[in-house]
Amino acid sequence: MRNYPGELGNLLGVNCSAIACQLRGTAVSFPRDHKVTMDKREFLKTSGVFLAGAMLSPLGSGEQPGAQRTNWSGNYTYSTDRLHQPQTMEEVQQVVKRCSKVRVLGSRHSFNGIADSTENQISLAHLNQIVLNRESSTVSVGGGVTYSQLAPYLDGKGYALHNLASLPQITVAGAIATATHGSGNKNGNLATAVSGLELVTADGEVLVLSRDRDPDRFPGAAVNLGSLGVVTKVTLDVQPTFQVAQVVYENLGMDQLERHLEEIFTGGYSVSLFTDWQNHRIGQVWVKRRVQPGSTPHFDPELFGAKLATRKLHPLPGHSAESCTEQLGIPGPWYERLPHFRINFTPSSGAELQSEYLIPREKGYQAILAVEQLRDQVTPHLFISELRTVEADQLWMSTAYQRPTMAIHFTWKPEWPAVKNVLPMIEQKLAPFDARPHWGKLFAMSASRIKPLYPEISKYQGFVAHYDPQGKFRNLFMETNIYGA
Ligand SMILES: Cc1cc2nc3c(=O)[nH]c(=O)nc-3n(C[C@H](O)[C@H](O)[C@H](O)COP(=O)(O)OP(=O)(O)OC[C@H]3O[C@@H](n4cnc5c(N)ncnc54)[C@H](O)[C@@H]3O)c2cc1C
């Protein structure tokens, strides 16, 4: 585990305290109180059903909240040892009322201080209900539910979500808070599936917001950056379950992107390109296609000169593909193909850092060329970069707000001193493209550069201030990046 002293004032990817915190549990156990109407709805408490999975994996959020005081990758140590783990909605309300400063902790997969607090964190791992409503084609999940818990349950009931991130181990509430996304020209980020939210706001009262009934406020609530209140329930759109087949092509010349970028990204329901920025080439193209029931998926042996892989591959060279979802065109359930990584395995590398910048898709090729100019600075510290697309949306603080988007992602080696020097160079190259940094990853931009990228930021600030006038949920990350200069 590392702490990186905060020598770069604004680089909030890293916390400035070098305190090795020890957990001092503050939670008390209370009897559970889940009163859920079961008529015409299907209900699951995830803890029992997924206990086996949780025991296999050190990654799910539900099993040992707060057992570590760092984030998942270990690059960030939280600034408080006070973690509340309420068992019921009422306990959440009591904690919020009691605390003058508090922040919710999801599954700890963000790389920066967005989930941090100097005083109190709350884990909602015990709020793990899943309620399927077939009539409205929605599912409501408690604030601690992860996609690893939700997806197999939904599939078992004949339903699917529209998309997933590269890993399923993150919480739904934490993912939507930061505009977490997968890939696909027509796929909005994960927050675009949200149709309703239940929150405990700063006064301890319950606020319910609906996409249909609250069109003026809802766009500020789904991508909330953890600052509107404690999200205790999220309602998501679901659709009939579907199958996906995934293949990987190797060695695509980067020149092909100049003329065929659109064709390549529309060649699948979800497409990801992996590059180390060397030799003007894309090392791997992952194509995920929806498969009609009963049909055999067809994939051409070549994609603009790239060759169809005949063995399973990991996006990070040298890593075993065992942790990756099935490839080679073998169809399977949506949730076992849309993420790159399998549920009970370590996603990506583990010991790593991540950054990502989201730019208007129509400028994608120029932006790729701009980053490529930095290959000699970037590649030595990089595991791999990934290029994805995201559909535009109307969520005020979404990184895809009103822009069909291309995402340029960097999985870094855990070499912070070097990475922190490279980030400003990348940001300078991407500045002409109005690059928005991923809220849950590492970046160096100041608030003065971030704020103009979000035309509705004042509305968001006003919305948050209305429900949290004293700044109970405001932390250093928010002070610096949303309210700072
Ligand atoms: C290996 C790896 C792969 C990744 N892949 C992707 C990817 O494919 N696409 C992508 O876009 N991102 C990706 N990420 C980033 C990740 O999806 C985001 O950082 C996400 O926000 C993490 O969710 P979490 O549950 O861990 O939340 P945390 O990191 O714990 O918290 C994130 C934010 O959500 C808030 N929050 C959490 N729960 C609640 C709640 N109940 N109420 C209110 N606020 C809440 C927190 O306060 C904080 O502000 C990846 C990260 C890792 C480590």
Coordinates of C-alpha atoms in Angstrom, one line a residue, residues 356-364 366-367 370 398-408 426-439 445 448-455:
E356 CA -9.5 8.7 -18.8
Y357 CA -10.5 11.7 -20.9
L358 CA -13.8 12.0 -22.8
I359 CA -13.9 14.0 -26.0
P360 CA -16.4 14.8 -28.7
R361 CA -16.5 11.7 -30.9
E362 CA -16.2 13.6 -34.2
K363 CA -12.8 14.7 -33.1
G364 CA -11.7 11.3 -32.0
Q366 CA -7.3 14.0 -34.2
A367 CA -7.3 13.5 -30.4
A370 CA -2.4 14.2 -30.5
S398 CA -22.0 13.5 -17.2
T399 CA -18.8 13.3 -19.1
A400 CA -20.9 12.6 -22.2
Y401 CA -23.3 15.5 -21.6
Q402 CA -24.7 16.5 -25.0
R403 CA -21.8 15.0 -26.8
P404 CA -21.5 11.7 -28.7
T405 CA -18.2 10.7 -27.0
M406 CA -14.9 9.0 -27.4
A407 CA -13.2 7.9 -24.2
I408 CA -9.4 7.7 -24.2
I426 CA -1.8 14.6 -22.0
E427 CA -4.2 17.2 -20.8
Q428 CA -2.4 19.9 -22.7
K429 CA -2.6 17.8 -25.9
L430 CA -6.3 17.2 -25.3
A431 CA -7.2 20.7 -24.3
P432 CA -8.2 21.7 -27.8
F433 CA -10.8 18.9 -27.8
D434 CA -12.4 20.0 -24.5
A435 CA -11.5 16.8 -22.8
R436 CA -13.5 16.0 -19.7
P437 CA -11.6 13.9 -17.1
H438 CA -13.3 10.8 -15.7
W439 CA -14.6 11.7 -12.3
M445 CA -6.7 19.7 -14.4
S448 CA -10.9 26.6 -13.8
R449 CA -10.5 24.2 -16.7
I450 CA -13.1 21.7 -15.6
K451 CA -16.0 24.1 -14.9
P452 CA -16.3 25.5 -18.5
L453 CA -16.6 21.9 -19.8
Y454 CA -20.0 21.6 -18.0
P455 CA -22.5 24.1 -19.2

